Short mmCIF file of C-alpha atoms in Angstrom, two decimals:
data_model
loop_
_atom_site.label_atom_id
_atom_site.label_comp_id
_atom_site.label_asym_id
_atom_site.label_seq_id
_atom_site.Cartn_x
_atom_site.Cartn_y
_atom_site.Cartn_z
CA MET W 1 188.18 16.92 -7.91
CA PHE W 2 186.91 20.17 -6.36
CA ILE W 3 183.55 19.82 -8.10
CA ILE W 4 183.18 16.20 -6.95
CA LEU W 5 183.97 16.95 -3.31
CA PHE W 6 181.84 20.10 -3.36
CA THR W 7 178.87 18.19 -4.81
CA LEU W 8 179.21 15.37 -2.28
CA ALA W 9 179.27 17.90 0.55
CA GLN W 10 176.10 19.59 -0.74
CA ALA W 11 174.38 16.23 -1.18
CA ALA W 12 175.20 15.27 2.41
CA GLY W 13 173.95 18.63 3.64
CA ALA W 14 170.73 18.31 1.65
CA TRP W 15 170.14 14.79 3.02
CA PHE W 16 170.61 15.99 6.60
CA PHE W 17 168.37 19.03 6.06
CA TRP W 18 165.73 16.75 4.53
CA ARG W 19 165.91 14.34 7.47
CA ARG W 20 165.62 17.10 10.07
CA THR W 21 162.74 18.91 8.33
CA VAL W 22 160.61 17.09 5.76
CA ALA W 23 161.14 13.54 7.05
CA ALA W 24 160.92 14.52 10.72
CA ALA W 25 157.67 16.41 10.14
CA ALA W 26 156.03 13.30 8.60
CA LEU W 27 154.28 15.37 5.94
CA PRO W 28 151.66 13.84 3.64
CA ARG W 29 153.10 11.84 0.74
CA PRO W 30 152.36 14.43 -2.03
CA TRP W 31 154.23 17.07 -0.04
CA ARG W 32 157.16 14.76 0.61
CA PHE W 33 157.35 13.85 -3.07
CA GLY W 34 157.24 17.48 -4.23
CA LEU W 35 159.83 18.60 -1.70
CA ALA W 36 162.05 15.64 -2.59
CA LEU W 37 162.09 16.80 -6.21
CA LEU W 38 162.89 20.35 -5.08
CA PHE W 39 165.77 19.20 -2.86
CA LEU W 40 167.19 16.97 -5.60
CA GLY W 41 166.85 19.64 -8.27
CA LEU W 42 168.52 22.39 -6.24
CA THR W 43 171.33 20.11 -5.11
CA ALA W 44 171.98 18.95 -8.68
CA LEU W 45 171.95 22.58 -9.81
CA VAL W 46 174.94 23.46 -7.61
CA PRO W 47 177.72 21.75 -9.63
CA VAL W 48 176.01 22.63 -12.91
CA ALA W 49 175.84 26.31 -11.96
CA VAL W 50 179.48 26.34 -10.84
CA ILE W 51 180.62 24.87 -14.17
CA LEU W 52 178.40 27.25 -16.13
CA SER W 53 179.81 30.21 -14.20
CA TRP W 54 183.27 29.15 -15.39
CA THR W 55 182.33 28.61 -19.03
CA GLN W 56 179.38 30.84 -19.97
CA PRO W 57 178.85 34.62 -20.02
CA ARG W 58 178.04 35.79 -16.50
CA GLU W 59 174.79 37.53 -17.39
CA GLN W 60 173.36 34.44 -19.10
CA VAL W 61 173.78 32.18 -16.06
CA LEU W 62 173.53 34.70 -13.22
CA LEU W 63 170.05 33.58 -12.12
CA TRP W 64 171.09 29.92 -11.89
CA THR W 65 174.34 30.78 -10.15
CA LEU W 66 172.53 32.94 -7.63
CA LEU W 67 169.92 30.26 -6.94
CA ALA W 68 172.58 27.57 -6.50
CA TYR W 69 174.69 29.60 -4.08
CA LEU W 70 171.62 30.62 -2.09
CA TRP W 71 170.83 26.92 -1.71
CA VAL W 72 174.39 26.27 -0.50
CA GLY W 73 173.99 28.96 2.16
CA LEU W 74 170.59 27.65 3.23
CA LEU W 75 172.01 24.13 3.59
CA TRP W 76 174.82 25.46 5.77
CA TYR W 77 172.40 27.06 8.20
CA GLY W 78 170.11 24.05 7.92
CA LEU W 79 173.04 21.99 9.19
CA LEU W 80 173.71 24.35 12.10
CA TRP W 81 170.08 24.66 13.16
CA GLY W 82 169.46 20.95 12.64
CA LEU W 83 172.41 19.93 14.80
CA SER W 84 171.66 22.48 17.52
CA LEU W 85 168.09 21.16 17.89
CA TRP W 86 168.68 17.47 17.16
CA LEU W 87 171.68 16.78 19.39
CA PRO W 88 169.95 17.82 22.66
CA ALA W 89 166.91 15.74 21.68
CA LEU W 90 169.16 12.77 20.93
CA ALA W 91 170.88 13.09 24.30
CA LEU W 92 167.50 13.18 26.05
CA ARG W 93 166.35 10.13 24.12
CA LEU W 94 169.46 8.18 25.10
CA ARG W 95 169.02 9.16 28.74
CA ARG W 96 165.48 7.81 28.67
CA SER W 97 166.36 4.64 26.80
CA GLY W 98 166.08 2.61 30.00
CA GLU W 99 162.42 3.47 30.57
CA ASN W 100 159.86 0.69 30.15
CA ARG W 101 158.24 0.16 26.77
CA SER W 102 154.72 0.93 27.92
CA LYS W 103 155.70 4.39 28.96
CA LYS W 104 157.47 4.92 25.64
CA GLU W 105 154.36 3.92 23.73
CA SER W 106 152.19 6.22 25.80
CA ASP W 107 154.51 9.09 24.85
CA PHE W 108 154.22 8.46 21.09
CA SER W 109 151.96 11.42 20.39
CA ARG W 110 154.16 13.74 22.45
CA ARG W 111 157.28 12.62 20.58
CA THR W 112 155.54 13.14 17.25
CA PHE W 113 154.60 16.66 18.30
CA LEU W 114 158.17 17.40 19.39
CA ARG W 115 159.62 16.05 16.12
CA ARG W 116 157.32 18.22 14.07
CA THR W 117 158.01 21.26 16.22
CA THR W 118 161.76 20.71 15.91
CA ALA W 119 161.44 20.23 12.15
CA GLY W 120 159.55 23.49 11.82
CA ALA W 121 162.04 25.34 14.00
CA THR W 122 164.94 23.98 11.93
CA ALA W 123 163.37 25.06 8.63
CA LEU W 124 162.31 28.45 9.97
CA GLY W 125 165.63 29.14 11.71
CA ALA W 126 167.70 28.23 8.65
CA THR W 127 165.52 30.27 6.31
CA ALA W 128 165.47 33.30 8.61
CA THR W 129 169.25 33.22 9.10
CA ALA W 130 169.81 32.90 5.36
CA ALA W 131 167.46 35.84 4.76
CA VAL W 132 169.35 37.96 7.29
CA GLY W 133 172.59 36.94 5.59
CA TRP W 134 171.23 37.94 2.18
CA ARG W 135 170.27 41.34 3.51
CA GLY W 136 173.64 41.74 5.20
CA ALA W 137 175.52 40.97 1.99
CA TRP W 138 174.45 44.30 0.49
CA ASP W 139 174.79 46.44 3.62
CA TRP W 140 178.14 48.10 2.98
CA GLN W 141 179.75 49.74 5.97
CA VAL W 142 182.41 52.41 5.69
CA GLU W 143 184.82 51.78 8.55
CA GLU W 144 186.77 54.91 9.41
CA VAL W 145 190.03 54.02 11.14
CA VAL W 146 192.43 56.61 12.54
CA ILE W 147 196.04 55.36 12.67
CA PRO W 148 198.75 57.46 14.36
CA LEU W 149 202.16 57.02 12.73
CA ALA W 150 205.17 58.43 14.55
CA LYS W 151 207.14 58.95 11.33
CA LEU W 152 204.35 60.63 9.35
CA PRO W 153 205.28 64.28 8.69
CA PRO W 154 202.81 66.93 9.91
CA ALA W 155 202.25 68.01 6.31
CA LEU W 156 200.51 64.67 5.66
CA ASP W 157 198.47 64.65 8.87
CA GLY W 158 194.93 63.56 7.95
CA PHE W 159 196.01 61.66 4.82
CA ARG W 160 192.97 59.68 3.57
CA LEU W 161 193.71 56.17 2.32
CA VAL W 162 190.72 54.11 1.13
CA GLN W 163 191.13 50.34 1.28
CA LEU W 164 189.15 47.86 -0.83
CA SER W 165 189.62 44.13 -0.51
CA ASP W 166 188.14 40.84 -1.71
CA LEU W 167 185.86 42.33 -4.37
CA HIS W 168 185.50 38.90 -6.04
CA VAL W 169 184.18 40.19 -9.35
CA GLY W 170 182.98 37.09 -11.19
CA PRO W 171 180.01 34.73 -10.87
CA LEU W 172 177.84 37.06 -8.76
CA TYR W 173 179.41 40.52 -8.98
CA GLY W 174 179.90 42.38 -12.24
CA GLU W 175 180.20 45.82 -13.79
CA ALA W 176 177.18 47.30 -11.99
CA PHE W 177 178.64 46.31 -8.62
CA MET W 178 182.00 47.82 -9.52
CA LYS W 179 180.36 51.09 -10.55
CA GLN W 180 178.69 51.25 -7.14
CA VAL W 181 182.07 50.70 -5.49
CA GLN W 182 183.58 53.41 -7.67
CA ASP W 183 180.87 55.89 -6.67
CA ARG W 184 181.22 55.10 -2.97
CA VAL W 185 185.01 55.50 -3.07
CA ARG W 186 184.72 58.81 -4.90
CA GLN W 187 182.44 60.13 -2.13
CA LEU W 188 185.18 59.43 0.44
CA ARG W 189 187.61 61.83 -1.31
CA PRO W 190 190.70 59.61 -0.94
CA ASP W 191 194.25 60.83 -1.27
CA ALA W 192 195.26 57.28 -2.26
CA ILE W 193 193.49 53.95 -2.81
CA ALA W 194 194.74 50.51 -1.76
CA ILE W 195 193.29 47.24 -3.10
CA THR W 196 194.47 44.27 -1.06
CA GLY W 197 193.82 41.33 -3.37
CA ASP W 198 191.14 38.87 -4.46
CA VAL W 199 189.74 41.31 -7.00
CA ILE W 200 188.41 38.65 -9.38
CA ASP W 201 187.16 35.10 -9.87
CA GLY W 202 187.61 34.30 -13.55
CA SER W 203 189.81 34.97 -16.54
CA VAL W 204 190.67 38.33 -18.10
CA SER W 205 188.77 37.40 -21.27
CA ARG W 206 185.58 36.73 -19.27
CA LEU W 207 185.73 39.66 -16.86
CA ARG W 208 187.39 42.42 -18.91
CA GLN W 209 184.23 44.53 -19.07
CA ASP W 210 183.19 43.79 -15.49
CA VAL W 211 186.44 45.13 -14.01
CA ALA W 212 186.61 48.16 -16.31
CA PRO W 213 185.41 50.53 -13.52
CA LEU W 214 188.68 49.81 -11.71
CA GLY W 215 190.23 52.21 -14.19
CA GLY W 216 187.98 54.93 -12.80
CA LEU W 217 189.33 54.61 -9.26
CA LYS W 218 191.39 57.79 -9.18
CA ALA W 219 193.23 59.50 -6.33
CA PRO W 220 195.90 62.23 -6.25
CA TYR W 221 198.64 59.90 -4.96
CA GLY W 222 197.55 56.89 -7.01
CA THR W 223 195.72 53.57 -6.77
CA PHE W 224 197.77 50.59 -5.60
CA LEU W 225 197.10 46.87 -5.76
CA VAL W 226 198.56 43.60 -4.51
CA SER W 227 197.59 40.09 -5.51
CA GLY W 228 195.37 37.76 -3.50
CA ASN W 229 195.09 34.00 -3.73
CA HIS W 230 192.17 34.15 -6.18
CA GLU W 231 194.24 36.02 -8.74
CA TYR W 232 196.49 32.96 -8.91
CA TYR W 233 193.56 30.62 -9.51
CA SER W 234 192.45 32.83 -12.41
CA GLY W 235 195.79 33.46 -14.15
CA ILE W 236 198.08 35.72 -12.16
CA GLY W 237 200.30 36.90 -15.04
CA PRO W 238 197.54 38.09 -17.39
CA TRP W 239 195.68 39.71 -14.52
CA LEU W 240 198.62 41.72 -13.23
CA ASN W 241 199.24 42.98 -16.76
CA HIS W 242 195.57 43.90 -17.15
CA PHE W 243 195.48 45.74 -13.84
CA ARG W 244 198.48 47.78 -14.99
CA SER W 245 196.70 48.56 -18.27
CA LEU W 246 193.84 50.04 -16.22
CA GLY W 247 196.24 52.45 -14.54
CA LEU W 248 196.59 50.57 -11.26
CA GLN W 249 200.05 50.48 -9.70
CA VAL W 250 200.79 46.85 -8.90
CA LEU W 251 203.16 46.42 -5.97
CA ALA W 252 204.82 43.08 -6.70
CA ASN W 253 207.32 42.80 -3.84
CA GLN W 254 208.05 46.50 -4.34
CA HIS W 255 207.68 49.84 -2.62
CA GLN W 256 207.15 53.43 -3.71
CA THR W 257 207.54 56.79 -2.04
CA LEU W 258 204.45 59.00 -1.95
CA GLY W 259 204.82 62.75 -1.61
CA GLU W 260 207.75 65.12 -1.71
CA PRO W 261 210.90 65.51 0.40
CA GLY W 262 209.83 66.51 3.89
CA ALA W 263 206.24 65.43 3.26
CA ALA W 264 206.36 61.78 2.27
CA PHE W 265 205.79 58.20 3.37
CA GLN W 266 206.32 54.87 1.67
CA ILE W 267 203.85 52.25 0.50
CA ALA W 268 204.95 48.67 -0.14
CA GLY W 269 203.25 45.50 -1.32
CA VAL W 270 203.94 41.77 -1.44
CA HIS W 271 202.53 38.87 -3.41
CA ASP W 272 200.04 36.57 -1.70
CA TYR W 273 201.25 34.38 1.15
CA ARG W 274 200.88 31.18 -0.94
CA GLY W 275 201.90 32.67 -4.28
CA GLY W 276 205.11 30.68 -4.51
CA ALA W 277 203.11 27.55 -5.37
CA PHE W 278 202.42 29.15 -8.78
CA GLY W 279 206.03 29.98 -9.57
CA PRO W 280 209.03 31.42 -7.74
CA GLU W 281 208.49 34.80 -9.37
CA PHE W 282 205.12 35.05 -7.57
CA ALA W 283 206.37 34.14 -4.10
CA PRO W 284 206.06 36.87 -1.47
CA ASP W 285 209.37 38.51 -0.63
CA MET W 286 208.95 41.18 2.00
CA GLU W 287 212.66 41.80 2.34
CA ALA W 288 212.82 42.59 -1.38
CA ALA W 289 209.73 44.78 -1.10
CA LEU W 290 211.33 46.84 1.65
CA SER W 291 214.89 46.78 0.35
CA GLY W 292 216.38 50.23 -0.01
CA ARG W 293 213.53 52.04 1.66
CA ASP W 294 214.12 55.17 3.73
CA LEU W 295 213.91 54.07 7.37
CA ASP W 296 213.09 57.63 8.43
CA LEU W 297 209.78 57.48 6.54
CA ALA W 298 206.59 55.78 7.70
CA CYS W 299 205.85 52.56 5.82
CA VAL W 300 202.42 51.19 4.90
CA LEU W 301 202.41 47.58 3.68
CA LEU W 302 199.70 46.02 1.50
CA ALA W 303 199.52 42.25 2.06
CA HIS W 304 196.48 40.15 1.23
CA GLN W 305 196.72 37.77 4.20
CA PRO W 306 197.05 38.98 7.80
CA ALA W 307 199.62 36.22 8.42
CA HIS W 308 202.27 38.50 6.89
CA VAL W 309 202.14 40.71 9.98
CA HIS W 310 204.65 38.66 11.95
CA GLN W 311 207.42 39.38 9.45
CA ALA W 312 206.15 42.92 8.90
CA GLY W 313 206.55 43.65 12.59
CA GLN W 314 210.09 42.30 12.58
CA LEU W 315 211.02 44.48 9.60
CA GLY W 316 209.68 47.70 11.10
CA VAL W 317 206.51 48.19 9.05
CA ASP W 318 204.29 50.85 10.63
CA LEU W 319 200.93 49.77 9.20
CA GLN W 320 199.78 46.65 7.36
CA LEU W 321 196.51 46.59 5.42
CA SER W 322 195.07 43.13 4.71
CA GLY W 323 191.90 41.26 3.80
CA HIS W 324 191.37 37.59 2.92
CA THR W 325 189.35 36.54 5.97
CA HIS W 326 186.01 38.16 4.97
CA GLY W 327 185.54 38.62 8.72
CA GLY W 328 184.25 35.06 8.70
CA GLN W 329 181.41 35.99 6.25
CA LEU W 330 179.12 33.16 7.37
CA TRP W 331 179.03 32.74 11.14
CA PRO W 332 180.63 30.73 12.72
CA PHE W 333 183.33 30.27 10.02
CA GLY W 334 185.27 33.09 11.66
CA TYR W 335 186.29 30.80 14.50
CA LEU W 336 187.92 28.43 12.00
CA THR W 337 189.63 31.30 10.17
CA SER W 338 191.08 32.53 13.45
CA LEU W 339 192.93 29.24 13.80
CA VAL W 340 195.12 30.06 10.78
CA GLN W 341 195.17 33.88 10.76
CA PRO W 342 196.40 36.09 13.60
CA TYR W 343 193.56 38.59 13.15
CA LEU W 344 190.05 38.12 11.76
CA GLN W 345 188.92 41.72 11.26
CA GLY W 346 189.39 45.23 12.54
CA THR W 347 192.36 47.24 13.76
CA HIS W 348 195.04 45.87 16.07
CA HIS W 349 198.40 46.92 17.46
CA HIS W 350 200.89 44.14 16.71
CA GLY W 351 204.03 44.32 18.79
CA GLU W 352 205.58 47.64 19.72
CA GLN W 353 205.45 49.47 16.39
CA THR W 354 203.16 47.84 13.83
CA TRP W 355 199.47 48.47 13.31
CA ILE W 356 197.33 46.13 11.22
CA HIS W 357 193.85 46.60 9.82
CA VAL W 358 191.99 43.60 8.38
CA ASN W 359 189.20 44.53 5.98
CA ARG W 360 186.15 42.19 6.10
CA GLY W 361 185.91 42.27 2.31
CA THR W 362 184.06 44.64 0.03
CA GLY W 363 182.49 41.76 -1.90
CA LEU W 364 181.99 38.13 -0.97
CA TRP W 365 182.69 34.60 -2.16
CA GLY W 366 180.28 31.68 -2.41
CA PRO W 367 176.79 32.10 -0.92
CA PRO W 368 175.55 35.69 -1.32
CA MET W 369 175.16 36.05 2.44
CA ARG W 370 176.97 37.72 5.30
CA VAL W 371 176.06 36.90 8.89
CA LEU W 372 177.68 39.07 11.59
CA ALA W 373 180.33 40.18 9.08
CA PRO W 374 179.01 43.05 6.90
CA PRO W 375 180.95 44.07 3.77
CA GLU W 376 183.44 46.84 4.28
CA ILE W 377 185.08 49.79 2.61
CA THR W 378 187.80 51.16 4.86
CA LEU W 379 188.74 54.81 5.20
CA VAL W 380 192.14 54.90 6.88
CA VAL W 381 193.03 58.34 8.19
CA LEU W 382 196.76 58.64 8.90
CA THR W 383 197.77 61.09 11.59
CA SER W 384 201.14 62.40 12.67
CA ALA W 385 201.65 61.03 16.18
#
């Protein structure tokens, strides 16, 4: 069903982009024919590439997958540019609909010029925005965030916690990408590493080699992970076991104490917000995760979705680290995401006690583009308030 709906959406987008560019420009017939074949071919490639990315080795179909997802991103911005230029023209045309026919006919050449100009602006605007998005997808930003925690002992002042989120190893990102992430994290000299879900898109058997560099993410206090929604789509049980085999400490509605008596804080983690749909054992249970914790110690919670922060604030969590939103990834999707998540990106003070930081995502999902939402590796520096 997903493939059918996805294909229909791309076909509708391609038709609209065609109408607002090629058809509106009234190009010569050979050009229209050639571009029609190109539009049809790229649109048909989208579902084929998605299916191939699920069934074939990643390296063998990477080029086709990349081309298909680039086309999806271009169609999205073709829709935005097309609507933004067409709707004002349509309103003007309707306002002038009462003018006499002779005047309309005398304006034929002017209207033709305007249609062609609008068509060119739509094509150029969509292509330029997609190109900027492509460039932005690889422009990692290290966001250094200083969080004061009243319960953090002075001995741990300056504790460096690196957060990764939404790596989405799979159709587009593989082992080479993960090695780059590993190198960048190592340069930040973390005391601990937190991975807040959506690590993969695919099965363990397909991505075993691609995620191997996760085992090289080392820090003195450990590397911790919680599940995201995409782990459930790809087989949550096998993946959690595989993450453990790589040396990652999976926090499945659990908490641990880091440090020694007098110089410690606690780190907790919960399953994804919607995990219960895949079995009661995978439902998030924050009360269980925090049960028995030392209330005199600062508590850092790893939770994939920012929506957990409401309960986290009620239960006295000092800091929540989340991802999921991608910061919107493709503008203006962030406005829609903000309707269902309390925070889109960045650091916020929630209530009287709880801080939350929402990572924009270290990787991406879907079109290999990021517009006004660059990928992020977060360096959280904890200070004793």
